[in-house]
XYZ file of C-alpha atoms in Angstrom:
378
model
C 142.902 -20.229 -95.520
C 140.630 -21.176 -92.429
C 142.875 -23.669 -90.160
C 139.656 -25.183 -88.721
C 137.491 -26.830 -91.556
C 133.945 -25.767 -90.722
C 131.800 -29.319 -89.937
C 128.881 -29.766 -91.737
C 126.576 -32.044 -90.713
C 123.913 -33.231 -93.408
C 121.171 -35.748 -92.519
C 119.540 -37.503 -94.875
C 120.872 -39.448 -98.091
C 118.992 -39.239 -100.625
C 120.200 -37.649 -104.100
C 119.635 -33.712 -102.093
C 122.210 -34.404 -99.131
C 124.807 -36.230 -101.211
C 124.804 -33.527 -103.536
C 124.874 -31.036 -100.447
C 127.893 -32.926 -99.244
C 129.700 -33.460 -102.018
C 129.743 -29.991 -103.111
C 129.964 -28.623 -99.017
C 133.434 -31.302 -99.109
C 134.435 -30.245 -102.632
C 134.636 -26.694 -100.896
C 137.010 -27.828 -97.740
C 134.085 -28.327 -95.617
C 134.715 -31.523 -92.917
C 131.428 -33.612 -93.578
C 129.556 -36.148 -91.691
C 126.302 -37.657 -93.887
C 123.710 -39.321 -91.546
C 121.553 -41.845 -93.286
C 118.851 -43.611 -91.413
C 118.810 -46.413 -93.528
C 120.765 -46.742 -96.812
C 121.839 -44.541 -99.430
C 119.435 -43.807 -101.635
C 116.922 -46.601 -100.644
C 113.645 -44.344 -100.922
C 112.424 -42.122 -103.765
C 116.605 -41.491 -104.830
C 116.877 -44.876 -105.619
C 113.549 -45.628 -106.984
C 112.700 -42.253 -109.255
C 112.317 -41.948 -112.846
C 115.904 -40.177 -113.156
C 114.661 -37.384 -115.907
C 116.305 -34.519 -116.785
C 115.152 -31.234 -118.243
C 116.388 -28.378 -118.850
C 113.152 -25.925 -119.917
C 110.596 -27.572 -118.131
C 110.474 -25.139 -115.644
C 111.190 -22.440 -117.334
C 108.285 -19.354 -116.493
C 107.917 -21.026 -113.142
C 109.960 -20.228 -109.370
C 111.972 -23.374 -110.538
C 113.411 -21.826 -113.287
C 117.070 -21.361 -113.124
C 117.619 -23.562 -110.474
C 116.489 -26.415 -113.160
C 118.819 -24.767 -115.703
C 121.498 -24.850 -113.667
C 121.169 -28.109 -112.075
C 120.211 -29.653 -115.869
C 123.694 -27.952 -116.750
C 125.720 -29.108 -114.009
C 124.105 -32.728 -114.803
C 126.233 -32.597 -117.938
C 129.661 -31.191 -115.786
C 129.156 -34.227 -113.447
C 128.560 -36.452 -116.238
C 131.840 -35.568 -117.571
C 133.853 -35.229 -114.536
C 132.453 -38.824 -113.058
C 131.998 -40.834 -116.248
C 128.424 -40.693 -116.300
C 127.499 -42.639 -119.027
C 129.655 -45.643 -117.957
C 128.805 -45.526 -114.125
C 125.223 -44.122 -114.037
C 123.785 -44.408 -117.271
C 123.788 -40.461 -118.159
C 122.887 -39.939 -121.702
C 120.768 -37.307 -123.655
C 117.156 -38.253 -125.216
C 114.751 -37.494 -127.149
C 111.283 -36.976 -125.215
C 107.944 -37.615 -126.919
C 104.121 -36.644 -126.096
C 101.590 -39.214 -126.966
C 98.330 -40.291 -126.628
C 97.274 -44.314 -125.910
C 94.102 -45.524 -125.841
C 94.160 -48.787 -124.210
C 90.703 -50.038 -126.127
C 92.526 -48.913 -129.369
C 93.252 -51.435 -132.061
C 96.749 -52.873 -132.018
C 99.191 -51.962 -134.684
C 96.965 -48.762 -136.159
C 99.798 -46.844 -134.429
C 102.132 -47.788 -137.946
C 100.151 -44.723 -139.420
C 102.086 -42.852 -137.404
C 105.067 -41.010 -138.280
C 108.118 -41.027 -136.786
C 107.052 -43.190 -133.726
C 109.576 -45.382 -132.325
C 109.323 -48.535 -134.007
C 108.856 -49.973 -130.566
C 105.956 -47.964 -129.571
C 103.414 -50.753 -131.396
C 100.209 -49.825 -129.609
C 97.333 -47.892 -130.061
C 99.283 -44.549 -130.581
C 98.304 -40.910 -131.567
C 98.938 -37.483 -131.712
C 102.622 -37.616 -131.417
C 104.364 -34.379 -130.277
C 108.280 -34.184 -129.657
C 108.891 -32.347 -126.408
C 112.229 -32.721 -125.651
C 115.329 -32.846 -127.904
C 119.197 -34.181 -126.792
C 119.905 -30.757 -125.894
C 116.944 -30.106 -123.661
C 116.460 -33.240 -122.004
C 118.386 -36.278 -120.056
C 118.637 -38.618 -117.794
C 120.344 -41.021 -115.142
C 119.925 -43.735 -112.834
C 119.295 -42.177 -109.823
C 120.135 -44.903 -107.299
C 123.590 -45.175 -109.117
C 123.907 -41.413 -110.256
C 123.640 -40.657 -105.907
C 125.866 -43.376 -104.611
C 128.087 -43.135 -107.515
C 128.513 -38.887 -106.642
C 129.178 -40.272 -102.707
C 131.928 -42.433 -103.251
C 133.586 -39.916 -104.887
C 132.689 -37.364 -102.338
C 134.234 -39.901 -99.625
C 137.332 -41.275 -101.597
C 138.567 -37.912 -102.708
C 137.145 -35.006 -100.047
C 136.983 -37.259 -97.285
C 132.776 -37.351 -95.912
C 132.453 -39.989 -93.604
C 129.005 -41.391 -93.683
C 126.741 -42.390 -90.622
C 124.440 -44.728 -90.691
C 121.901 -43.690 -87.702
C 118.619 -42.051 -87.176
C 118.874 -38.448 -86.302
C 116.747 -37.901 -82.814
C 117.480 -33.904 -82.531
C 119.630 -30.678 -83.564
C 121.635 -28.963 -80.468
C 121.049 -25.409 -80.633
C 122.982 -23.213 -78.068
C 121.825 -19.787 -77.470
C 119.847 -19.839 -81.189
C 122.896 -21.133 -82.990
C 123.700 -24.775 -84.073
C 126.343 -26.777 -82.203
C 126.109 -30.699 -83.004
C 123.027 -33.378 -84.274
C 122.446 -35.807 -81.749
C 121.334 -39.607 -82.609
C 118.791 -42.449 -81.195
C 121.103 -43.887 -78.730
C 122.360 -40.768 -77.734
C 125.469 -40.455 -79.817
C 126.500 -36.587 -80.598
C 128.391 -35.744 -83.769
C 129.568 -31.719 -82.907
C 128.884 -29.233 -85.793
C 129.361 -25.824 -86.565
C 126.391 -26.838 -89.688
C 123.223 -28.457 -90.141
C 121.510 -29.170 -93.293
C 118.444 -31.101 -92.910
C 117.267 -32.566 -95.829
C 115.069 -35.257 -94.932
C 112.962 -35.463 -98.447
C 109.427 -36.350 -97.122
C 110.615 -37.160 -93.928
C 110.832 -33.280 -93.090
C 107.278 -33.421 -92.611
C 108.068 -35.737 -89.239
C 110.894 -34.139 -88.010
C 109.666 -31.088 -85.136
C 112.314 -28.895 -85.849
C 110.432 -28.299 -89.689
C 107.354 -29.192 -88.992
C 106.373 -26.422 -86.616
C 107.753 -24.037 -89.770
C 106.358 -25.664 -92.500
C 104.730 -28.927 -94.158
C 106.435 -31.081 -96.193
C 104.019 -34.374 -97.424
C 104.364 -37.482 -99.302
C 103.179 -38.139 -102.753
C 103.659 -41.659 -103.462
C 103.947 -42.861 -106.964
C 104.536 -46.095 -107.869
C 106.806 -47.708 -110.623
C 108.051 -51.054 -112.559
C 111.185 -52.068 -114.219
C 111.032 -54.258 -117.085
C 113.942 -56.644 -118.775
C 112.734 -56.586 -122.605
C 113.660 -59.991 -123.867
C 115.117 -57.672 -126.821
C 116.266 -54.743 -125.172
C 118.377 -53.778 -128.246
C 115.020 -52.941 -129.768
C 114.219 -50.208 -127.638
C 115.316 -46.641 -128.303
C 116.251 -43.895 -126.633
C 113.109 -41.902 -126.385
C 111.227 -41.042 -122.696
C 107.226 -41.273 -123.669
C 104.823 -38.707 -121.915
C 101.526 -40.191 -122.316
C 97.916 -39.844 -122.324
C 96.144 -42.962 -121.549
C 92.540 -43.701 -121.692
C 91.665 -47.072 -119.714
C 89.316 -49.553 -121.471
C 86.847 -48.984 -118.547
C 86.273 -45.038 -119.576
C 86.724 -42.748 -117.538
C 89.939 -39.663 -116.834
C 93.140 -40.690 -118.696
C 96.279 -40.882 -116.544
C 99.425 -39.534 -117.320
C 102.385 -42.906 -116.876
C 106.003 -41.889 -118.266
C 107.981 -44.434 -119.788
C 111.640 -44.307 -119.909
C 114.325 -46.986 -121.827
C 117.235 -47.014 -119.892
C 120.986 -47.469 -121.521
C 121.187 -51.065 -119.399
C 118.402 -52.412 -121.761
C 116.023 -51.504 -118.747
C 112.356 -50.166 -119.264
C 111.214 -48.015 -116.565
C 107.546 -46.917 -116.318
C 105.982 -45.045 -113.687
C 102.645 -43.246 -112.320
C 99.668 -43.548 -110.099
C 100.465 -41.205 -107.110
C 98.906 -40.061 -104.542
C 98.692 -38.558 -100.723
C 99.413 -41.195 -97.986
C 101.083 -41.308 -94.585
C 105.198 -41.688 -95.578
C 105.674 -44.543 -92.980
C 108.879 -43.905 -90.645
C 111.225 -46.375 -91.859
C 111.648 -46.031 -95.352
C 112.333 -49.966 -95.716
C 108.612 -50.545 -95.353
C 107.357 -48.065 -98.082
C 105.105 -50.736 -100.097
C 103.168 -50.207 -103.324
C 99.299 -50.315 -104.162
C 99.169 -53.920 -105.720
C 96.049 -52.303 -108.055
C 98.334 -49.154 -108.925
C 101.187 -51.878 -109.530
C 99.137 -54.033 -112.494
C 97.820 -50.964 -114.001
C 101.491 -49.978 -114.821
C 102.194 -53.234 -116.144
C 99.308 -53.351 -118.246
C 100.552 -49.818 -119.926
C 103.155 -51.111 -120.529
C 102.019 -54.287 -123.003
C 99.335 -51.637 -124.087
C 102.275 -49.470 -125.242
C 104.316 -51.969 -126.502
C 104.963 -55.665 -127.179
C 108.040 -55.584 -126.382
C 106.762 -54.809 -122.656
C 104.098 -57.212 -122.026
C 104.462 -60.367 -119.473
C 106.306 -63.095 -121.491
C 108.621 -60.785 -123.489
C 109.710 -59.208 -120.703
C 110.571 -60.327 -117.136
C 109.239 -57.500 -114.171
C 112.474 -57.057 -112.149
C 110.857 -54.659 -109.798
C 107.386 -53.062 -108.628
C 108.024 -50.115 -106.521
C 106.582 -47.257 -104.880
C 108.401 -44.321 -103.465
C 107.400 -40.823 -101.475
C 107.998 -37.654 -103.568
C 108.560 -34.574 -100.797
C 106.070 -31.746 -101.693
C 104.927 -28.396 -100.141
C 102.181 -25.820 -99.817
C 103.392 -23.941 -102.812
C 104.850 -26.464 -104.577
C 108.296 -24.572 -104.141
C 111.375 -26.427 -102.376
C 112.433 -24.814 -99.140
C 116.285 -24.443 -99.130
C 117.881 -22.381 -97.146
C 119.038 -21.505 -93.228
C 116.122 -21.767 -90.780
C 115.211 -18.324 -88.992
C 116.271 -18.464 -85.522
C 118.668 -20.758 -85.951
C 122.303 -19.732 -87.315
C 124.154 -22.454 -88.947
C 120.776 -24.527 -89.298
C 119.984 -25.060 -93.062
C 117.354 -27.432 -95.016
C 116.827 -28.513 -97.973
C 113.267 -30.483 -99.097
C 110.386 -30.490 -100.893
C 111.402 -30.864 -104.851
C 108.756 -32.837 -105.772
C 109.098 -34.842 -108.963
C 112.127 -32.791 -109.485
C 114.529 -33.864 -106.643
C 117.107 -35.507 -109.669
C 117.050 -33.136 -111.705
C 117.601 -30.553 -109.577
C 119.959 -32.145 -106.638
C 123.238 -30.977 -108.039
C 122.299 -27.157 -108.205
C 120.698 -27.752 -104.370
C 124.105 -28.987 -103.185
C 126.494 -26.480 -105.162
C 123.741 -23.757 -103.872
C 123.900 -25.128 -100.040
C 127.576 -25.119 -100.038
C 128.159 -21.531 -101.585
C 125.644 -20.572 -98.726
C 127.016 -22.286 -95.838
C 130.671 -22.048 -96.359
C 130.725 -18.638 -98.241
C 127.990 -16.831 -96.971
C 126.051 -16.423 -99.836
C 124.682 -19.002 -103.038
C 125.887 -17.325 -106.699
C 124.954 -20.113 -108.744
C 121.508 -19.547 -108.110
C 119.277 -16.760 -106.370
C 118.177 -18.414 -103.083
C 115.792 -15.885 -101.994
C 112.218 -17.642 -103.513
C 113.382 -21.086 -101.889
C 113.499 -19.161 -98.604
C 111.848 -21.346 -95.142
C 111.773 -17.403 -94.583
C 108.197 -17.131 -96.209
C 106.562 -19.590 -93.847
C 106.964 -17.347 -91.032
C 103.696 -15.610 -89.562
C 101.749 -18.011 -92.163
C 99.534 -19.988 -90.183
C 100.762 -23.649 -91.136
C 97.916 -25.572 -92.589
C 98.249 -29.572 -90.898
């Protein structure tokens, strides 16, 4: 046994940072998690929490997604996820909704959940309880962190990371705004869409933020809503291209809807993120068209919000050691699959940092070294 545990500073208190801190501490590292605002305050608190085993098959994320889906299942057993953060398997459906269609015409569509009583057609099952599931993302992230703190001694520091201290090509500390220095043998930068504002990272590759909107509704009759996730092709009454909103009923009785994404500048402070009022109104209209249980008056609007998904130019996350800086690692750019891929990313990072290589997932495809020599797009 190493008499001195490896000191690791994990920067970023979203799902990627928290999963990394959890698995590092579980492997015996002395972990400090640094978050500038509050844990899971951005996309990790406001996303849908949808999990899919095989939706990334055939692409670079396939092994990461499969490993992570299975890790979610085992974590739910370990942490009583059903009770503590709303983990449950789901049936997932794809359907077309035409806003100007006649209400009630969906009664002719076989196998449609009874609460989906809007003008629906083209129903297809695209996920079963074996291949799709969900969590409440904020509750998942906070439950995992609580376990990491209570059982494995992770220390949480609220502060803004100003810079990473590097001595002769190797990391030795993290410097916070205000001057506090946290000495570290390794540093993990899990800054989500704020990676694009951190000099050490943005000089090597571009991470941009895709702003996605969501609303949370509390129907008066929550028991009427069955555990079916809906992926819609939604044709608005005024014509134009179909939109692709998503609907996730939660075991708490709430129903979460999301969609209406666009690339805009990420604000400095996550607490300053606001949604576009027009986009939020569209989501309310979608809710009421999909189901009479979700119209205004039948469901209370619990939240209307926006968050930024961290995206890379090649649509592949960046996970690994930063070239030329020993002991400095990055994990970001997970786009809409951050909640799904958080556990396997965290477990792989912990193996990489403590053991020198990852066995749960081959991280070669995700390495930041792929950007060396490329001319970075601004």
